[in-house]
Amino acid sequence: MSNGTSYPVLRTPDLAAALQAARQAVAIGVDAHAKVTVDACAPSLAEVLRLRDALPESVFTCWNIDAPGEPLPGVPDLTYPVEARDLPDDLAGAEAYLPLTVSMEDRPLGSVEDRFSEVIGPYPAEISWRHLVWPDAPGRDVYWEGTHAEVALVLNCDSRDLEVAAATHTVFVVVRRNDHGERQARWIAEQIGQQVIGPRDDG
């Protein structure tokens, strides 16, 4: 079994520039099966309701292992994924389930990225383009890769673990975790006018 890893190729406070660079990298590996998934942190009940209204097709998930086992009266069981349309206006008492993650998975390319990036606010989030295919680069000792081929744009954070908020956005290229993968990441970065700017991120 092989593993993938992520190399940062751009870090900037300019969201438009980060999104453009990410899309340029996606274009290198775009495939008929490519999809985009988005995830964001909702650390407060006010933010949950704001994102519920802004992203009505999304799903909310609780990752708090200390969350209550019994659902609140009038509130869906937040220990399971809950669709945005099923969240009521009154979430009083649901603080114990925070933070929630809001996500939309495996959507067509270009269908959610702009809207998502406009509404996520200051909290860590990620747009990931999956099921890509990295091509051969003749003369560069870089070969086709279809198992570990993704692009990730991390918003308001410097790492894919999405744990610490930052004032910058980071574009990552995902490749196979070996020497060939590192060469591939550097080659992809060159194609979009960037370079690998830090160590790999295995998170």
Short mmCIF file of C-alpha atoms in Angstrom, two decimals:
data_model
loop_
_atom_site.label_atom_id
_atom_site.label_comp_id
_atom_site.label_asym_id
_atom_site.label_seq_id
_atom_site.Cartn_x
_atom_site.Cartn_y
_atom_site.Cartn_z
CA MET A 1 0.00 0.00 0.00
CA SER A 2 1.29 3.47 -0.88
CA ASN A 3 0.68 6.78 0.85
CA GLY A 4 0.16 10.28 -0.42
CA THR A 5 1.56 13.52 0.90
CA SER A 6 1.10 17.23 0.26
CA TYR A 7 3.66 19.86 -0.72
CA PRO A 8 2.90 23.59 -0.32
CA VAL A 9 3.53 25.55 -3.50
CA LEU A 10 1.99 28.94 -2.66
CA ARG A 11 1.10 30.81 0.52
CA THR A 12 -0.57 34.19 0.21
CA PRO A 13 -3.12 36.48 1.89
CA ASP A 14 -4.68 37.01 -1.56
CA LEU A 15 -7.56 34.55 -1.84
CA ALA A 16 -8.13 35.23 -5.54
CA ALA A 17 -4.46 34.51 -6.31
CA ALA A 18 -4.53 31.31 -4.27
CA LEU A 19 -7.69 30.11 -6.01
CA GLN A 20 -6.24 30.91 -9.42
CA ALA A 21 -3.02 29.00 -8.69
CA ALA A 22 -4.96 26.02 -7.39
CA ARG A 23 -7.09 25.91 -10.53
CA GLN A 24 -3.98 26.11 -12.71
CA ALA A 25 -2.58 23.07 -10.91
CA VAL A 26 -5.89 21.24 -11.25
CA ALA A 27 -5.82 21.88 -15.01
CA ILE A 28 -2.56 19.92 -15.26
CA GLY A 29 -4.19 16.80 -13.85
CA VAL A 30 -7.85 17.25 -14.74
CA ASP A 31 -9.63 14.01 -15.59
CA ALA A 32 -13.16 12.96 -16.46
CA HIS A 33 -13.58 11.56 -12.94
CA ALA A 34 -12.32 14.67 -11.11
CA LYS A 35 -14.49 16.04 -8.31
CA VAL A 36 -14.23 18.82 -5.73
CA THR A 37 -14.91 18.56 -2.00
CA VAL A 38 -15.11 21.46 0.46
CA ASP A 39 -14.89 21.49 4.25
CA ALA A 40 -14.98 24.31 6.80
CA CYS A 41 -14.93 24.68 10.56
CA ALA A 42 -18.02 26.12 12.26
CA PRO A 43 -16.87 26.87 15.83
CA SER A 44 -19.99 28.64 17.08
CA LEU A 45 -23.74 28.16 16.82
CA ALA A 46 -24.03 31.52 15.07
CA GLU A 47 -21.53 30.34 12.47
CA VAL A 48 -23.39 27.05 12.06
CA LEU A 49 -26.60 28.90 11.26
CA ARG A 50 -24.85 31.38 8.98
CA LEU A 51 -23.24 28.62 6.95
CA ARG A 52 -26.46 26.61 6.96
CA ASP A 53 -28.15 29.49 5.15
CA ALA A 54 -25.19 30.29 2.89
CA LEU A 55 -24.58 26.64 1.89
CA PRO A 56 -28.01 24.97 1.89
CA GLU A 57 -26.70 21.86 0.10
CA SER A 58 -24.07 21.18 2.75
CA VAL A 59 -23.83 18.58 5.53
CA PHE A 60 -22.81 19.27 9.13
CA THR A 61 -20.80 16.74 11.14
CA CYS A 62 -19.76 16.70 14.80
CA TRP A 63 -16.22 15.49 15.54
CA ASN A 64 -16.33 16.22 19.28
CA ILE A 65 -15.81 12.87 21.00
CA ASP A 66 -17.20 14.35 24.23
CA ALA A 67 -20.50 15.37 22.63
CA PRO A 68 -23.68 14.22 24.45
CA GLY A 69 -25.02 10.85 23.37
CA GLU A 70 -28.65 11.93 23.63
CA PRO A 71 -29.98 14.42 21.05
CA LEU A 72 -31.54 17.67 22.21
CA PRO A 73 -35.32 18.09 21.96
CA GLY A 74 -36.19 19.49 18.55
CA VAL A 75 -32.62 19.15 17.25
CA PRO A 76 -31.35 16.32 15.01
CA ASP A 77 -28.75 13.97 16.46
CA LEU A 78 -25.60 15.97 15.73
CA THR A 79 -23.35 12.97 16.42
CA TYR A 80 -24.36 11.87 12.90
CA PRO A 81 -24.06 13.91 9.69
CA VAL A 82 -27.01 16.30 9.38
CA GLU A 83 -28.08 18.03 6.18
CA ALA A 84 -28.27 21.81 6.35
CA ARG A 85 -32.00 21.86 5.62
CA ASP A 86 -32.61 19.70 8.71
CA LEU A 87 -30.99 22.13 11.14
CA PRO A 88 -33.59 24.23 13.01
CA ASP A 89 -33.22 27.93 13.76
CA ASP A 90 -33.11 27.24 17.49
CA LEU A 91 -29.91 25.39 18.45
CA ALA A 92 -29.89 26.57 22.06
CA GLY A 93 -27.94 24.14 24.22
CA ALA A 94 -26.04 22.56 21.34
CA GLU A 95 -22.71 24.16 22.23
CA ALA A 96 -21.45 20.79 23.52
CA TYR A 97 -21.41 19.51 19.92
CA LEU A 98 -19.06 22.22 18.69
CA PRO A 99 -17.08 22.59 16.60
CA LEU A 100 -19.05 21.27 13.65
CA THR A 101 -17.63 20.69 10.20
CA VAL A 102 -19.64 21.82 7.20
CA SER A 103 -18.90 20.00 3.96
CA MET A 104 -19.99 19.29 0.41
CA GLU A 105 -18.40 16.19 -1.12
CA ASP A 106 -17.63 15.06 -4.66
CA ARG A 107 -19.25 17.94 -6.55
CA PRO A 108 -18.58 18.78 -10.21
CA LEU A 109 -15.53 20.95 -10.77
CA GLY A 110 -16.43 24.63 -10.79
CA SER A 111 -19.78 24.13 -9.06
CA VAL A 112 -19.03 25.18 -5.47
CA GLU A 113 -15.54 26.67 -5.20
CA ASP A 114 -16.33 30.35 -5.73
CA ARG A 115 -19.44 30.41 -3.56
CA PHE A 116 -17.70 28.46 -0.79
CA SER A 117 -14.61 30.67 -0.76
CA GLU A 118 -16.81 33.77 -0.55
CA VAL A 119 -18.80 32.67 2.50
CA ILE A 120 -16.47 30.64 4.74
CA GLY A 121 -15.34 33.67 6.74
CA PRO A 122 -12.15 33.74 8.85
CA TYR A 123 -12.10 30.12 9.99
CA PRO A 124 -9.93 27.29 8.59
CA ALA A 125 -11.38 25.54 5.56
CA GLU A 126 -10.27 23.46 2.60
CA ILE A 127 -11.16 23.04 -1.05
CA SER A 128 -9.77 19.78 -2.44
CA TRP A 129 -9.86 18.68 -6.06
CA ARG A 130 -9.67 14.89 -6.13
CA HIS A 131 -9.43 12.02 -8.62
CA LEU A 132 -6.92 13.87 -10.77
CA VAL A 133 -4.19 12.27 -12.89
CA TRP A 134 -0.66 13.68 -12.96
CA PRO A 135 0.90 13.25 -16.43
CA ASP A 136 4.36 12.16 -17.51
CA ALA A 137 7.03 14.85 -17.83
CA PRO A 138 9.47 13.49 -20.43
CA GLY A 139 13.07 14.26 -19.58
CA ARG A 140 12.29 15.14 -15.96
CA ASP A 141 12.11 11.63 -14.47
CA VAL A 142 8.44 12.32 -13.63
CA TYR A 143 5.83 9.72 -14.47
CA TRP A 144 2.07 9.24 -14.58
CA GLU A 145 0.31 9.15 -11.20
CA GLY A 146 -3.37 8.48 -10.67
CA THR A 147 -3.62 7.15 -7.13
CA HIS A 148 -2.21 10.15 -5.27
CA ALA A 149 -3.12 13.13 -7.41
CA GLU A 150 -4.98 16.01 -5.81
CA VAL A 151 -4.80 19.75 -5.30
CA ALA A 152 -5.83 21.29 -1.98
CA LEU A 153 -6.42 24.94 -1.19
CA VAL A 154 -6.36 25.51 2.57
CA LEU A 155 -8.10 28.74 3.53
CA ASN A 156 -7.18 30.77 6.62
CA CYS A 157 -4.62 28.16 7.67
CA ASP A 158 -1.07 27.07 6.84
CA SER A 159 -1.54 23.33 7.33
CA ARG A 160 -3.96 20.69 6.10
CA ASP A 161 -4.82 19.71 9.68
CA LEU A 162 -6.94 22.92 9.80
CA GLU A 163 -6.14 23.37 13.48
CA VAL A 164 -4.57 26.85 13.70
CA ALA A 165 -6.11 29.82 11.93
CA ALA A 166 -3.84 32.10 9.90
CA ALA A 167 -4.15 35.22 7.77
CA THR A 168 -2.94 33.35 4.69
CA HIS A 169 -4.18 30.70 2.26
CA THR A 170 -2.00 27.79 1.08
CA VAL A 171 -2.06 25.75 -2.11
CA PHE A 172 -0.88 22.14 -1.78
CA VAL A 173 -0.05 19.60 -4.47
CA VAL A 174 -0.76 16.01 -3.43
CA VAL A 175 1.55 13.29 -4.75
CA ARG A 176 2.89 9.87 -3.82
CA ARG A 177 5.02 9.95 -0.67
CA ASN A 178 8.43 9.07 -2.10
CA ASP A 179 11.28 10.70 -4.01
CA HIS A 180 9.36 10.53 -7.27
CA GLY A 181 6.42 12.33 -5.66
CA GLU A 182 8.68 15.16 -4.53
CA ARG A 183 10.05 15.56 -8.06
CA GLN A 184 6.49 15.52 -9.36
CA ALA A 185 5.40 18.23 -6.92
CA ARG A 186 8.31 20.43 -7.94
CA TRP A 187 7.53 19.93 -11.64
CA ILE A 188 3.82 20.76 -11.16
CA ALA A 189 4.74 23.88 -9.19
CA GLU A 190 7.01 25.00 -12.04
CA GLN A 191 4.19 24.63 -14.56
CA ILE A 192 2.11 27.21 -12.68
CA GLY A 193 4.98 29.60 -12.02
CA GLN A 194 5.49 28.55 -8.40
CA GLN A 195 7.85 26.37 -6.38
CA VAL A 196 7.71 24.03 -3.40
CA ILE A 197 7.95 26.41 -0.45
CA GLY A 198 8.17 24.08 2.53
CA PRO A 199 8.39 20.51 3.79
CA ARG A 200 5.72 17.97 2.97
CA ASP A 201 2.54 17.93 5.01
CA ASP A 202 1.46 14.38 5.88
CA GLY A 203 -1.55 15.55 7.90
#
